[in-house]
Amino acid sequence: MSDIGKSIIQFIVEEQRNHPGSTGSFTGLMTDIASACKKISHLVNRSGIIGLGGAAESENVQGEVQKKLDIITNDVMVDHLNWTGHLAAMASEEIEEIIQIPDGLPKGEYLITFDPLDGSSNIDVNISVGTIFSILRCPPGVTEPTVEDFMQPGTEQVCAGFCVYGPTTMMILTTGQGVNGFTLDRDVGEFILTHPKMTIPEETAEFAINMSNQRFWEPPVQRYIDECMKGVDGGREKNFNMRWVASMVAEVYRVLTRGGIFMYPLDTKPSTDGGKLRLMYEASPMSFIVEQAGGMSSTGRERIMEIKPDGVHQRVPVILGSKKEVERVVFYHQNDA
Ligand code: AHG
Ligand code: MN
Ligand code: MN
Protein backbone atom coordinates (compact mmCIF):
# COMPACT_ATOMS: atom_id res chain seq x y z
CA MET A 1 0.00 0.00 0.00
CA SER A 2 1.28 3.46 -0.83
CA ASP A 3 2.38 5.67 2.05
CA ILE A 4 1.18 8.78 0.25
CA GLY A 5 -1.51 10.62 2.22
CA LYS A 6 -0.28 9.56 5.67
CA SER A 7 0.10 12.27 8.27
CA ILE A 8 3.66 13.01 9.38
CA ILE A 9 2.95 11.66 12.87
CA GLN A 10 1.50 8.38 11.57
CA PHE A 11 4.55 8.06 9.34
CA ILE A 12 6.94 8.64 12.24
CA VAL A 13 5.11 6.30 14.62
CA GLU A 14 5.31 3.54 12.00
CA GLU A 15 8.99 4.29 11.33
CA GLN A 16 9.77 4.22 15.07
CA ARG A 17 8.19 0.76 15.40
CA ASN A 18 11.23 -0.52 13.49
CA HIS A 19 13.46 0.72 16.33
CA PRO A 20 13.36 -1.74 19.21
CA GLY A 21 13.27 0.05 22.58
CA SER A 22 11.97 3.31 21.15
CA THR A 23 10.12 5.19 23.88
CA GLY A 24 7.80 7.40 21.90
CA SER A 25 9.71 10.48 23.01
CA PHE A 26 11.03 11.09 19.50
CA THR A 27 7.50 10.97 18.11
CA GLY A 28 6.47 13.46 20.81
CA LEU A 29 9.33 15.77 19.86
CA MET A 30 8.40 15.61 16.19
CA THR A 31 4.80 16.46 17.08
CA ASP A 32 6.08 19.59 18.86
CA ILE A 33 8.30 20.57 15.92
CA ALA A 34 5.43 20.10 13.47
CA SER A 35 3.21 22.30 15.67
CA ALA A 36 5.87 25.02 15.85
CA CYS A 37 6.34 24.96 12.07
CA LYS A 38 2.58 25.20 11.49
CA LYS A 39 2.50 28.27 13.72
CA ILE A 40 5.50 29.80 11.91
CA SER A 41 3.91 29.08 8.54
CA HIS A 42 0.80 30.93 9.71
CA LEU A 43 2.81 33.91 11.02
CA VAL A 44 4.96 34.14 7.87
CA ASN A 45 1.83 33.99 5.75
CA ARG A 46 0.14 36.79 7.69
CA SER A 47 3.25 38.86 8.48
CA GLY A 48 2.28 41.81 6.27
CA ILE A 49 -1.24 41.95 7.69
CA ILE A 50 -0.26 41.75 11.34
CA GLY A 51 2.72 44.10 11.12
CA LEU A 52 5.53 41.56 11.43
CA GLY A 53 7.50 42.63 8.35
CA GLY A 54 10.75 44.55 8.51
CA ALA A 55 13.78 44.73 10.73
CA ALA A 56 13.97 44.62 14.50
CA GLU A 57 16.35 46.96 16.32
CA SER A 58 18.81 44.22 17.24
CA GLU A 59 21.66 42.11 15.86
CA ASN A 60 22.23 38.40 16.38
CA VAL A 61 25.46 36.74 17.53
CA GLN A 62 26.86 36.87 13.97
CA GLY A 63 26.32 40.62 13.83
CA GLU A 64 23.44 40.27 11.36
CA VAL A 65 20.51 42.66 11.68
CA GLN A 66 17.57 40.64 12.94
CA LYS A 67 14.16 40.78 11.32
CA LYS A 68 11.16 40.96 13.62
CA LEU A 69 10.25 37.51 12.40
CA ASP A 70 13.71 36.11 13.27
CA ILE A 71 12.97 36.90 16.90
CA ILE A 72 9.33 35.84 16.90
CA THR A 73 9.95 32.53 15.12
CA ASN A 74 12.78 31.78 17.55
CA ASP A 75 10.32 32.33 20.42
CA VAL A 76 7.75 30.07 18.72
CA MET A 77 10.30 27.26 18.49
CA VAL A 78 11.39 27.65 22.12
CA ASP A 79 7.82 27.94 23.44
CA HIS A 80 6.68 24.82 21.58
CA LEU A 81 9.70 22.71 22.51
CA ASN A 82 10.65 23.57 26.08
CA TRP A 83 7.78 22.16 28.13
CA THR A 84 6.92 18.68 26.84
CA GLY A 85 9.88 16.85 28.38
CA HIS A 86 11.56 15.56 25.23
CA LEU A 87 14.55 17.91 25.16
CA ALA A 88 17.49 18.44 27.52
CA ALA A 89 18.56 21.76 25.88
CA MET A 90 18.38 23.73 22.63
CA ALA A 91 20.66 25.92 20.51
CA SER A 92 19.36 28.56 18.11
CA GLU A 93 21.04 30.61 15.40
CA GLU A 94 19.45 33.68 16.98
CA ILE A 95 20.59 33.16 20.59
CA GLU A 96 24.21 33.40 21.72
CA GLU A 97 24.10 30.91 24.61
CA ILE A 98 22.52 27.47 24.53
CA ILE A 99 18.92 27.49 25.75
CA GLN A 100 18.17 25.52 28.91
CA ILE A 101 14.84 23.94 29.82
CA PRO A 102 13.23 26.19 32.47
CA ASP A 103 13.50 25.02 36.09
CA GLY A 104 10.64 22.84 37.20
CA LEU A 105 9.98 21.39 33.74
CA PRO A 106 10.90 17.82 32.82
CA LYS A 107 13.95 17.16 30.67
CA GLY A 108 14.32 14.57 27.95
CA GLU A 109 16.91 12.62 26.05
CA TYR A 110 17.41 14.88 23.01
CA LEU A 111 19.19 18.09 22.05
CA ILE A 112 18.01 20.27 19.19
CA THR A 113 19.69 22.96 17.10
CA PHE A 114 17.65 25.19 14.79
CA ASP A 115 17.61 28.11 12.39
CA PRO A 116 14.08 29.38 13.12
CA LEU A 117 13.83 31.49 9.97
CA ASP A 118 16.21 30.72 7.14
CA GLY A 119 16.40 33.26 4.32
CA SER A 120 14.89 36.00 6.43
CA SER A 121 16.26 38.70 4.09
CA ASN A 122 13.60 37.39 1.69
CA ILE A 123 10.64 37.99 3.98
CA ASP A 124 9.98 41.53 2.84
CA VAL A 125 10.23 40.61 -0.85
CA ASN A 126 7.76 37.73 -0.51
CA ILE A 127 10.16 34.94 -1.45
CA SER A 128 10.26 31.53 0.25
CA VAL A 129 11.79 31.24 3.72
CA GLY A 130 12.03 28.26 6.05
CA THR A 131 13.03 26.59 9.33
CA ILE A 132 15.90 24.10 9.65
CA PHE A 133 16.48 21.74 12.59
CA SER A 134 18.81 18.97 13.72
CA ILE A 135 18.20 16.51 16.55
CA LEU A 136 21.05 14.97 18.57
CA ARG A 137 21.06 12.66 21.56
CA CYS A 138 21.96 14.22 24.89
CA PRO A 139 24.98 12.25 26.17
CA PRO A 140 23.88 9.62 28.72
CA GLY A 141 23.87 10.80 32.33
CA VAL A 142 23.97 14.52 31.43
CA THR A 143 21.19 16.45 33.15
CA GLU A 144 22.62 19.97 32.78
CA PRO A 145 23.86 20.09 29.17
CA THR A 146 26.69 22.46 28.27
CA VAL A 147 27.97 23.59 24.87
CA GLU A 148 30.38 20.64 24.94
CA ASP A 149 27.43 18.21 24.84
CA PHE A 150 26.36 19.73 21.52
CA MET A 151 29.82 19.27 19.94
CA GLN A 152 28.83 16.16 17.99
CA PRO A 153 29.56 15.66 14.28
CA GLY A 154 26.64 15.52 11.83
CA THR A 155 27.00 11.74 11.62
CA GLU A 156 25.50 11.61 15.14
CA GLN A 157 22.23 13.28 14.09
CA VAL A 158 19.12 11.30 14.98
CA CYS A 159 17.01 13.37 12.62
CA ALA A 160 17.31 16.45 10.42
CA GLY A 161 14.58 18.38 8.72
CA PHE A 162 13.52 21.62 7.23
CA CYS A 163 10.35 23.47 6.35
CA VAL A 164 9.87 25.69 3.34
CA TYR A 165 7.21 28.36 3.60
CA GLY A 166 6.65 28.82 -0.12
CA PRO A 167 3.67 28.49 -2.46
CA THR A 168 2.94 25.50 -0.23
CA THR A 169 4.40 24.79 3.19
CA MET A 170 6.45 21.61 3.14
CA MET A 171 8.48 19.68 5.68
CA ILE A 172 11.38 17.52 4.50
CA LEU A 173 12.63 14.95 6.95
CA THR A 174 15.22 12.25 7.43
CA THR A 175 15.88 9.92 10.34
CA GLY A 176 18.59 8.12 8.39
CA GLN A 177 16.19 5.94 6.42
CA GLY A 178 15.86 8.08 3.30
CA VAL A 179 14.17 11.42 2.80
CA ASN A 180 10.44 12.11 2.81
CA GLY A 181 8.51 15.27 1.99
CA PHE A 182 5.24 16.31 3.62
CA THR A 183 2.89 19.10 2.51
CA LEU A 184 0.88 21.12 5.02
CA ASP A 185 -2.83 20.64 4.41
CA ARG A 186 -4.10 23.86 5.96
CA ASP A 187 -7.72 22.68 5.99
CA VAL A 188 -6.98 19.82 8.37
CA GLY A 189 -3.83 21.31 9.95
CA GLU A 190 -1.59 18.31 9.23
CA PHE A 191 1.58 17.67 7.27
CA ILE A 192 0.68 14.94 4.75
CA LEU A 193 3.19 12.68 3.00
CA THR A 194 3.25 13.83 -0.61
CA HIS A 195 6.88 13.20 -1.66
CA PRO A 196 8.01 9.76 -0.40
CA LYS A 197 11.62 8.57 -0.80
CA MET A 198 13.03 11.71 -2.39
CA THR A 199 16.23 11.20 -4.38
CA ILE A 200 18.44 13.78 -6.06
CA PRO A 201 18.53 13.33 -9.84
CA GLU A 202 22.02 12.42 -11.07
CA GLU A 203 21.94 14.17 -14.42
CA THR A 204 21.76 17.85 -13.72
CA ALA A 205 22.79 21.13 -15.24
CA GLU A 206 21.98 23.80 -12.69
CA PHE A 207 24.23 25.60 -10.24
CA ALA A 208 23.43 27.97 -7.39
CA ILE A 209 26.00 30.40 -6.03
CA ASN A 210 26.04 34.09 -5.14
CA MET A 211 28.02 35.35 -8.14
CA SER A 212 28.61 38.73 -6.51
CA ASN A 213 31.22 37.01 -4.33
CA GLN A 214 33.19 35.71 -7.32
CA ARG A 215 36.33 37.77 -6.74
CA PHE A 216 36.60 36.37 -3.19
CA TRP A 217 36.54 32.66 -4.14
CA GLU A 218 39.45 30.22 -4.21
CA PRO A 219 40.84 28.88 -7.54
CA PRO A 220 38.99 25.49 -7.48
CA VAL A 221 35.61 27.22 -7.20
CA GLN A 222 36.61 29.83 -9.81
CA ARG A 223 37.48 26.98 -12.17
CA TYR A 224 34.27 25.03 -11.59
CA ILE A 225 31.98 28.02 -12.05
CA ASP A 226 33.94 29.27 -15.05
CA GLU A 227 33.41 25.87 -16.72
CA CYS A 228 29.69 25.92 -15.89
CA MET A 229 29.38 29.38 -17.41
CA LYS A 230 31.16 28.33 -20.61
CA GLY A 231 29.20 25.08 -20.88
CA VAL A 232 29.78 23.14 -24.12
CA ASP A 233 32.13 25.87 -25.35
CA GLY A 234 34.41 25.35 -22.37
CA GLY A 235 34.88 21.61 -22.20
CA ARG A 236 31.76 20.58 -20.28
CA GLU A 237 29.39 18.13 -21.93
CA LYS A 238 26.39 20.40 -21.36
CA ASN A 239 25.26 23.98 -20.84
CA PHE A 240 24.26 25.09 -17.36
CA ASN A 241 21.48 27.16 -15.89
CA MET A 242 21.91 29.30 -12.77
CA ARG A 243 19.68 30.09 -9.77
CA TRP A 244 20.24 32.02 -6.53
CA VAL A 245 17.25 32.39 -4.21
CA ALA A 246 19.26 33.37 -1.09
CA SER A 247 17.13 31.03 1.03
CA MET A 248 19.03 27.80 1.58
CA VAL A 249 15.77 25.95 2.26
CA ALA A 250 14.47 26.82 -1.21
CA GLU A 251 17.79 25.96 -2.87
CA VAL A 252 18.06 22.57 -1.14
CA TYR A 253 14.44 21.80 -1.94
CA ARG A 254 15.14 22.56 -5.60
CA VAL A 255 18.25 20.35 -5.52
CA LEU A 256 16.16 17.54 -4.00
CA THR A 257 13.53 17.79 -6.71
CA ARG A 258 15.46 18.58 -9.87
CA GLY A 259 19.10 18.15 -8.94
CA GLY A 260 22.00 20.54 -9.31
CA ILE A 261 24.63 21.95 -7.02
CA PHE A 262 24.40 24.58 -4.28
CA MET A 263 27.51 26.33 -3.03
CA TYR A 264 28.39 28.87 -0.40
CA PRO A 265 32.14 28.27 -0.61
CA LEU A 266 35.03 29.60 1.40
CA ASP A 267 35.73 33.20 0.50
CA THR A 268 38.03 35.96 1.64
CA LYS A 269 35.32 38.46 2.57
CA PRO A 270 36.03 39.90 6.02
CA SER A 271 32.39 39.42 7.06
CA THR A 272 32.55 35.63 6.67
CA ASP A 273 34.76 33.70 8.99
CA GLY A 274 35.60 30.41 7.30
CA GLY A 275 32.30 30.34 5.38
CA LYS A 276 28.91 31.98 5.72
CA LEU A 277 26.56 29.15 6.58
CA ARG A 278 26.34 27.78 10.08
CA LEU A 279 27.46 24.20 10.65
CA MET A 280 24.93 23.22 13.31
CA TYR A 281 21.85 25.09 12.07
CA GLU A 282 22.25 24.85 8.28
CA ALA A 283 25.19 22.86 6.90
CA SER A 284 24.98 19.73 9.02
CA PRO A 285 21.21 19.07 8.84
CA MET A 286 21.11 19.85 5.11
CA SER A 287 24.10 17.56 4.53
CA PHE A 288 22.32 14.69 6.31
CA ILE A 289 19.26 15.20 4.11
CA VAL A 290 21.26 15.53 0.89
CA GLU A 291 23.34 12.42 1.61
CA GLN A 292 20.21 10.45 2.50
CA ALA A 293 18.76 11.49 -0.88
CA GLY A 294 21.80 10.07 -2.69
CA GLY A 295 23.68 13.35 -3.03
CA MET A 296 26.97 14.55 -1.59
CA SER A 297 28.03 17.37 0.70
CA SER A 298 31.50 18.75 1.37
CA THR A 299 33.38 21.89 2.31
CA GLY A 300 35.58 21.13 -0.70
CA ARG A 301 38.16 19.66 1.67
CA GLU A 302 36.15 17.41 3.96
CA ARG A 303 32.76 15.76 4.37
CA ILE A 304 30.58 18.21 6.33
CA MET A 305 28.91 15.36 8.24
CA GLU A 306 32.26 14.43 9.82
CA ILE A 307 33.19 17.86 11.16
CA LYS A 308 33.27 17.94 14.96
CA PRO A 309 31.97 21.41 15.81
CA ASP A 310 34.10 23.77 17.87
CA GLY A 311 31.19 26.03 18.81
CA VAL A 312 27.43 26.13 18.27
CA HIS A 313 27.71 29.13 15.93
CA GLN A 314 30.65 27.81 13.85
CA ARG A 315 30.51 28.57 10.13
CA VAL A 316 31.71 26.34 7.29
CA PRO A 317 31.93 26.40 3.49
CA VAL A 318 29.11 24.38 1.89
CA ILE A 319 29.10 22.55 -1.44
CA LEU A 320 26.19 20.13 -1.80
CA GLY A 321 23.91 18.49 -4.33
CA SER A 322 24.17 15.97 -7.13
CA LYS A 323 27.02 13.61 -6.45
CA LYS A 324 28.91 13.91 -9.73
CA GLU A 325 29.04 17.69 -9.59
CA VAL A 326 30.13 17.82 -5.94
CA GLU A 327 32.78 15.18 -6.68
CA ARG A 328 34.11 17.39 -9.46
CA VAL A 329 34.44 20.42 -7.16
CA VAL A 330 36.15 18.28 -4.49
CA PHE A 331 38.53 16.94 -7.16
CA TYR A 332 39.41 20.51 -8.15
CA HIS A 333 40.14 21.30 -4.49
CA GLN A 334 42.48 18.31 -4.31
CA ASN A 335 44.25 19.13 -7.55
CA ASP A 336 44.15 22.93 -8.02
CA ALA A 337 44.86 24.12 -4.52
P1 AHG B 1 19.57 33.33 7.47
O1 AHG B 1 18.42 34.08 6.88
O2 AHG B 1 19.16 32.26 8.43
O3 AHG B 1 20.63 34.24 8.02
O4 AHG B 1 20.27 32.48 6.30
C1 AHG B 1 20.55 33.03 5.06
C2 AHG B 1 21.58 32.18 4.40
C3 AHG B 1 21.06 31.12 3.46
O5 AHG B 1 19.74 30.78 3.59
C4 AHG B 1 21.33 31.66 2.10
O6 AHG B 1 21.72 30.63 1.25
C5 AHG B 1 22.43 32.65 2.29
O7 AHG B 1 22.42 33.03 3.64
C6 AHG B 1 22.30 33.87 1.43
O8 AHG B 1 23.43 34.63 1.59
P2 AHG B 1 23.71 35.92 0.64
O9 AHG B 1 22.73 36.97 1.06
O10 AHG B 1 25.14 36.28 1.02
O11 AHG B 1 23.57 35.50 -0.78
MN1 MN C 1 19.75 30.42 7.66
MN1 MN D 1 17.95 32.40 10.19
Coordinates of C-alpha atoms and ligand atoms in Angstrom, one line a residue:
M1 CA 0.0 0.0 0.0
S2 CA 1.3 3.5 -0.8
D3 CA 2.4 5.7 2.1
I4 CA 1.2 8.8 0.3
G5 CA -1.5 10.6 2.2
K6 CA -0.3 9.6 5.7
S7 CA 0.1 12.3 8.3
I8 CA 3.7 13.0 9.4
I9 CA 2.9 11.7 12.9
Q10 CA 1.5 8.4 11.6
F11 CA 4.5 8.1 9.3
I12 CA 6.9 8.6 12.2
V13 CA 5.1 6.3 14.6
E14 CA 5.3 3.5 12.0
E15 CA 9.0 4.3 11.3
Q16 CA 9.8 4.2 15.1
R17 CA 8.2 0.8 15.4
N18 CA 11.2 -0.5 13.5
H19 CA 13.5 0.7 16.3
P20 CA 13.4 -1.7 19.2
G21 CA 13.3 0.1 22.6
S22 CA 12.0 3.3 21.1
T23 CA 10.1 5.2 23.9
G24 CA 7.8 7.4 21.9
S25 CA 9.7 10.5 23.0
F26 CA 11.0 11.1 19.5
T27 CA 7.5 11.0 18.1
G28 CA 6.5 13.5 20.8
L29 CA 9.3 15.8 19.9
M30 CA 8.4 15.6 16.2
T31 CA 4.8 16.5 17.1
D32 CA 6.1 19.6 18.9
I33 CA 8.3 20.6 15.9
A34 CA 5.4 20.1 13.5
S35 CA 3.2 22.3 15.7
A36 CA 5.9 25.0 15.9
C37 CA 6.3 25.0 12.1
K38 CA 2.6 25.2 11.5
K39 CA 2.5 28.3 13.7
I40 CA 5.5 29.8 11.9
S41 CA 3.9 29.1 8.5
H42 CA 0.8 30.9 9.7
L43 CA 2.8 33.9 11.0
V44 CA 5.0 34.1 7.9
N45 CA 1.8 34.0 5.8
R46 CA 0.1 36.8 7.7
S47 CA 3.3 38.9 8.5
G48 CA 2.3 41.8 6.3
I49 CA -1.2 42.0 7.7
I50 CA -0.3 41.7 11.3
G51 CA 2.7 44.1 11.1
L52 CA 5.5 41.6 11.4
G53 CA 7.5 42.6 8.4
G54 CA 10.8 44.5 8.5
A55 CA 13.8 44.7 10.7
A56 CA 14.0 44.6 14.5
E57 CA 16.3 47.0 16.3
S58 CA 18.8 44.2 17.2
E59 CA 21.7 42.1 15.9
N60 CA 22.2 38.4 16.4
V61 CA 25.5 36.7 17.5
Q62 CA 26.9 36.9 14.0
G63 CA 26.3 40.6 13.8
E64 CA 23.4 40.3 11.4
V65 CA 20.5 42.7 11.7
Q66 CA 17.6 40.6 12.9
K67 CA 14.2 40.8 11.3
K68 CA 11.2 41.0 13.6
L69 CA 10.2 37.5 12.4
D70 CA 13.7 36.1 13.3
I71 CA 13.0 36.9 16.9
I72 CA 9.3 35.8 16.9
T73 CA 9.9 32.5 15.1
N74 CA 12.8 31.8 17.6
D75 CA 10.3 32.3 20.4
V76 CA 7.7 30.1 18.7
M77 CA 10.3 27.3 18.5
V78 CA 11.4 27.7 22.1
D79 CA 7.8 27.9 23.4
H80 CA 6.7 24.8 21.6
L81 CA 9.7 22.7 22.5
N82 CA 10.7 23.6 26.1
W83 CA 7.8 22.2 28.1
T84 CA 6.9 18.7 26.8
G85 CA 9.9 16.9 28.4
H86 CA 11.6 15.6 25.2
L87 CA 14.6 17.9 25.2
A88 CA 17.5 18.4 27.5
A89 CA 18.6 21.8 25.9
M90 CA 18.4 23.7 22.6
A91 CA 20.7 25.9 20.5
S92 CA 19.4 28.6 18.1
E93 CA 21.0 30.6 15.4
E94 CA 19.4 33.7 17.0
I95 CA 20.6 33.2 20.6
E96 CA 24.2 33.4 21.7
E97 CA 24.1 30.9 24.6
I98 CA 22.5 27.5 24.5
I99 CA 18.9 27.5 25.7
Q100 CA 18.2 25.5 28.9
I101 CA 14.8 23.9 29.8
P102 CA 13.2 26.2 32.5
D103 CA 13.5 25.0 36.1
G104 CA 10.6 22.8 37.2
L105 CA 10.0 21.4 33.7
P106 CA 10.9 17.8 32.8
K107 CA 14.0 17.2 30.7
G108 CA 14.3 14.6 28.0
E109 CA 16.9 12.6 26.1
Y110 CA 17.4 14.9 23.0
L111 CA 19.2 18.1 22.1
I112 CA 18.0 20.3 19.2
T113 CA 19.7 23.0 17.1
F114 CA 17.6 25.2 14.8
D115 CA 17.6 28.1 12.4
P116 CA 14.1 29.4 13.1
L117 CA 13.8 31.5 10.0
D118 CA 16.2 30.7 7.1
G119 CA 16.4 33.3 4.3
S120 CA 14.9 36.0 6.4
S121 CA 16.3 38.7 4.1
N122 CA 13.6 37.4 1.7
I123 CA 10.6 38.0 4.0
D124 CA 10.0 41.5 2.8
V125 CA 10.2 40.6 -0.8
N126 CA 7.8 37.7 -0.5
I127 CA 10.2 34.9 -1.5
S128 CA 10.3 31.5 0.3
V129 CA 11.8 31.2 3.7
G130 CA 12.0 28.3 6.1
T131 CA 13.0 26.6 9.3
I132 CA 15.9 24.1 9.7
F133 CA 16.5 21.7 12.6
S134 CA 18.8 19.0 13.7
I135 CA 18.2 16.5 16.6
L136 CA 21.0 15.0 18.6
R137 CA 21.1 12.7 21.6
C138 CA 22.0 14.2 24.9
P139 CA 25.0 12.3 26.2
P140 CA 23.9 9.6 28.7
G141 CA 23.9 10.8 32.3
V142 CA 24.0 14.5 31.4
T143 CA 21.2 16.5 33.1
E144 CA 22.6 20.0 32.8
P145 CA 23.9 20.1 29.2
T146 CA 26.7 22.5 28.3
V147 CA 28.0 23.6 24.9
E148 CA 30.4 20.6 24.9
D149 CA 27.4 18.2 24.8
F150 CA 26.4 19.7 21.5
M151 CA 29.8 19.3 19.9
Q152 CA 28.8 16.2 18.0
P153 CA 29.6 15.7 14.3
G154 CA 26.6 15.5 11.8
T155 CA 27.0 11.7 11.6
E156 CA 25.5 11.6 15.1
Q157 CA 22.2 13.3 14.1
V158 CA 19.1 11.3 15.0
C159 CA 17.0 13.4 12.6
A160 CA 17.3 16.4 10.4
G161 CA 14.6 18.4 8.7
F162 CA 13.5 21.6 7.2
C163 CA 10.3 23.5 6.3
V164 CA 9.9 25.7 3.3
Y165 CA 7.2 28.4 3.6
G166 CA 6.6 28.8 -0.1
P167 CA 3.7 28.5 -2.5
T168 CA 2.9 25.5 -0.2
T169 CA 4.4 24.8 3.2
M170 CA 6.5 21.6 3.1
M171 CA 8.5 19.7 5.7
I172 CA 11.4 17.5 4.5
L173 CA 12.6 14.9 6.9
T174 CA 15.2 12.3 7.4
T175 CA 15.9 9.9 10.3
G176 CA 18.6 8.1 8.4
Q177 CA 16.2 5.9 6.4
G178 CA 15.9 8.1 3.3
V179 CA 14.2 11.4 2.8
N180 CA 10.4 12.1 2.8
G181 CA 8.5 15.3 2.0
F182 CA 5.2 16.3 3.6
T183 CA 2.9 19.1 2.5
L184 CA 0.9 21.1 5.0
D185 CA -2.8 20.6 4.4
R186 CA -4.1 23.9 6.0
D187 CA -7.7 22.7 6.0
V188 CA -7.0 19.8 8.4
G189 CA -3.8 21.3 9.9
E190 CA -1.6 18.3 9.2
F191 CA 1.6 17.7 7.3
I192 CA 0.7 14.9 4.7
L193 CA 3.2 12.7 3.0
T194 CA 3.3 13.8 -0.6
H195 CA 6.9 13.2 -1.7
P196 CA 8.0 9.8 -0.4
K197 CA 11.6 8.6 -0.8
M198 CA 13.0 11.7 -2.4
T199 CA 16.2 11.2 -4.4
I200 CA 18.4 13.8 -6.1
P201 CA 18.5 13.3 -9.8
E202 CA 22.0 12.4 -11.1
E203 CA 21.9 14.2 -14.4
T204 CA 21.8 17.9 -13.7
A205 CA 22.8 21.1 -15.2
E206 CA 22.0 23.8 -12.7
F207 CA 24.2 25.6 -10.2
A208 CA 23.4 28.0 -7.4
I209 CA 26.0 30.4 -6.0
N210 CA 26.0 34.1 -5.1
M211 CA 28.0 35.3 -8.1
S212 CA 28.6 38.7 -6.5
N213 CA 31.2 37.0 -4.3
Q214 CA 33.2 35.7 -7.3
R215 CA 36.3 37.8 -6.7
F216 CA 36.6 36.4 -3.2
W217 CA 36.5 32.7 -4.1
E218 CA 39.4 30.2 -4.2
P219 CA 40.8 28.9 -7.5
P220 CA 39.0 25.5 -7.5
V221 CA 35.6 27.2 -7.2
Q222 CA 36.6 29.8 -9.8
R223 CA 37.5 27.0 -12.2
Y224 CA 34.3 25.0 -11.6
I225 CA 32.0 28.0 -12.0
D226 CA 33.9 29.3 -15.0
E227 CA 33.4 25.9 -16.7
C228 CA 29.7 25.9 -15.9
M229 CA 29.4 29.4 -17.4
K230 CA 31.2 28.3 -20.6
G231 CA 29.2 25.1 -20.9
V232 CA 29.8 23.1 -24.1
D233 CA 32.1 25.9 -25.4
G234 CA 34.4 25.4 -22.4
G235 CA 34.9 21.6 -22.2
R236 CA 31.8 20.6 -20.3
E237 CA 29.4 18.1 -21.9
K238 CA 26.4 20.4 -21.4
N239 CA 25.3 24.0 -20.8
F240 CA 24.3 25.1 -17.4
N241 CA 21.5 27.2 -15.9
M242 CA 21.9 29.3 -12.8
R243 CA 19.7 30.1 -9.8
W244 CA 20.2 32.0 -6.5
V245 CA 17.2 32.4 -4.2
A246 CA 19.3 33.4 -1.1
S247 CA 17.1 31.0 1.0
M248 CA 19.0 27.8 1.6
V249 CA 15.8 26.0 2.3
A250 CA 14.5 26.8 -1.2
E251 CA 17.8 26.0 -2.9
V252 CA 18.1 22.6 -1.1
Y253 CA 14.4 21.8 -1.9
R254 CA 15.1 22.6 -5.6
V255 CA 18.2 20.3 -5.5
L256 CA 16.2 17.5 -4.0
T257 CA 13.5 17.8 -6.7
R258 CA 15.5 18.6 -9.9
G259 CA 19.1 18.1 -8.9
G260 CA 22.0 20.5 -9.3
I261 CA 24.6 22.0 -7.0
F262 CA 24.4 24.6 -4.3
M263 CA 27.5 26.3 -3.0
Y264 CA 28.4 28.9 -0.4
P265 CA 32.1 28.3 -0.6
L266 CA 35.0 29.6 1.4
D267 CA 35.7 33.2 0.5
T268 CA 38.0 36.0 1.6
K269 CA 35.3 38.5 2.6
P270 CA 36.0 39.9 6.0
S271 CA 32.4 39.4 7.1
T272 CA 32.6 35.6 6.7
D273 CA 34.8 33.7 9.0
G274 CA 35.6 30.4 7.3
G275 CA 32.3 30.3 5.4
K276 CA 28.9 32.0 5.7
L277 CA 26.6 29.1 6.6
R278 CA 26.3 27.8 10.1
L279 CA 27.5 24.2 10.7
M280 CA 24.9 23.2 13.3
Y281 CA 21.9 25.1 12.1
E282 CA 22.3 24.9 8.3
A283 CA 25.2 22.9 6.9
S284 CA 25.0 19.7 9.0
P285 CA 21.2 19.1 8.8
M286 CA 21.1 19.9 5.1
S287 CA 24.1 17.6 4.5
F288 CA 22.3 14.7 6.3
I289 CA 19.3 15.2 4.1
V290 CA 21.3 15.5 0.9
E291 CA 23.3 12.4 1.6
Q292 CA 20.2 10.5 2.5
A293 CA 18.8 11.5 -0.9
G294 CA 21.8 10.1 -2.7
G295 CA 23.7 13.4 -3.0
M296 CA 27.0 14.5 -1.6
S297 CA 28.0 17.4 0.7
S298 CA 31.5 18.8 1.4
T299 CA 33.4 21.9 2.3
G300 CA 35.6 21.1 -0.7
R301 CA 38.2 19.7 1.7
E302 CA 36.1 17.4 4.0
R303 CA 32.8 15.8 4.4
I304 CA 30.6 18.2 6.3
M305 CA 28.9 15.4 8.2
E306 CA 32.3 14.4 9.8
I307 CA 33.2 17.9 11.2
K308 CA 33.3 17.9 15.0
P309 CA 32.0 21.4 15.8
D310 CA 34.1 23.8 17.9
G311 CA 31.2 26.0 18.8
V312 CA 27.4 26.1 18.3
H313 CA 27.7 29.1 15.9
Q314 CA 30.7 27.8 13.9
R315 CA 30.5 28.6 10.1
V316 CA 31.7 26.3 7.3
P317 CA 31.9 26.4 3.5
V318 CA 29.1 24.4 1.9
I319 CA 29.1 22.6 -1.4
L320 CA 26.2 20.1 -1.8
G321 CA 23.9 18.5 -4.3
S322 CA 24.2 16.0 -7.1
K323 CA 27.0 13.6 -6.5
K324 CA 28.9 13.9 -9.7
E325 CA 29.0 17.7 -9.6
V326 CA 30.1 17.8 -5.9
E327 CA 32.8 15.2 -6.7
R328 CA 34.1 17.4 -9.5
V329 CA 34.4 20.4 -7.2
V330 CA 36.2 18.3 -4.5
F331 CA 38.5 16.9 -7.2
Y332 CA 39.4 20.5 -8.1
H333 CA 40.1 21.3 -4.5
Q334 CA 42.5 18.3 -4.3
N335 CA 44.2 19.1 -7.6
D336 CA 44.2 22.9 -8.0
A337 CA 44.9 24.1 -4.5
Ligands
AHG1 P1 19.6 33.3 7.5 O1 18.4 34.1 6.9 O2 19.2 32.3 8.4 O3 20.6 34.2 8.0 O4 20.3 32.5 6.3 C1 20.6 33.0 5.1 C2 21.6 32.2 4.4 C3 21.1 31.1 3.5 O5 19.7 30.8 3.6 C4 21.3 31.7 2.1 O6 21.7 30.6 1.2 C5 22.4 32.7 2.3 O7 22.4 33.0 3.6 C6 22.3 33.9 1.4 O8 23.4 34.6 1.6 P2 23.7 35.9 0.6 O9 22.7 37.0 1.1 O10 25.1 36.3 1.0 O11 23.6 35.5 -0.8
MN2 MN 19.8 30.4 7.7
MN3 MN 17.9 32.4 10.2

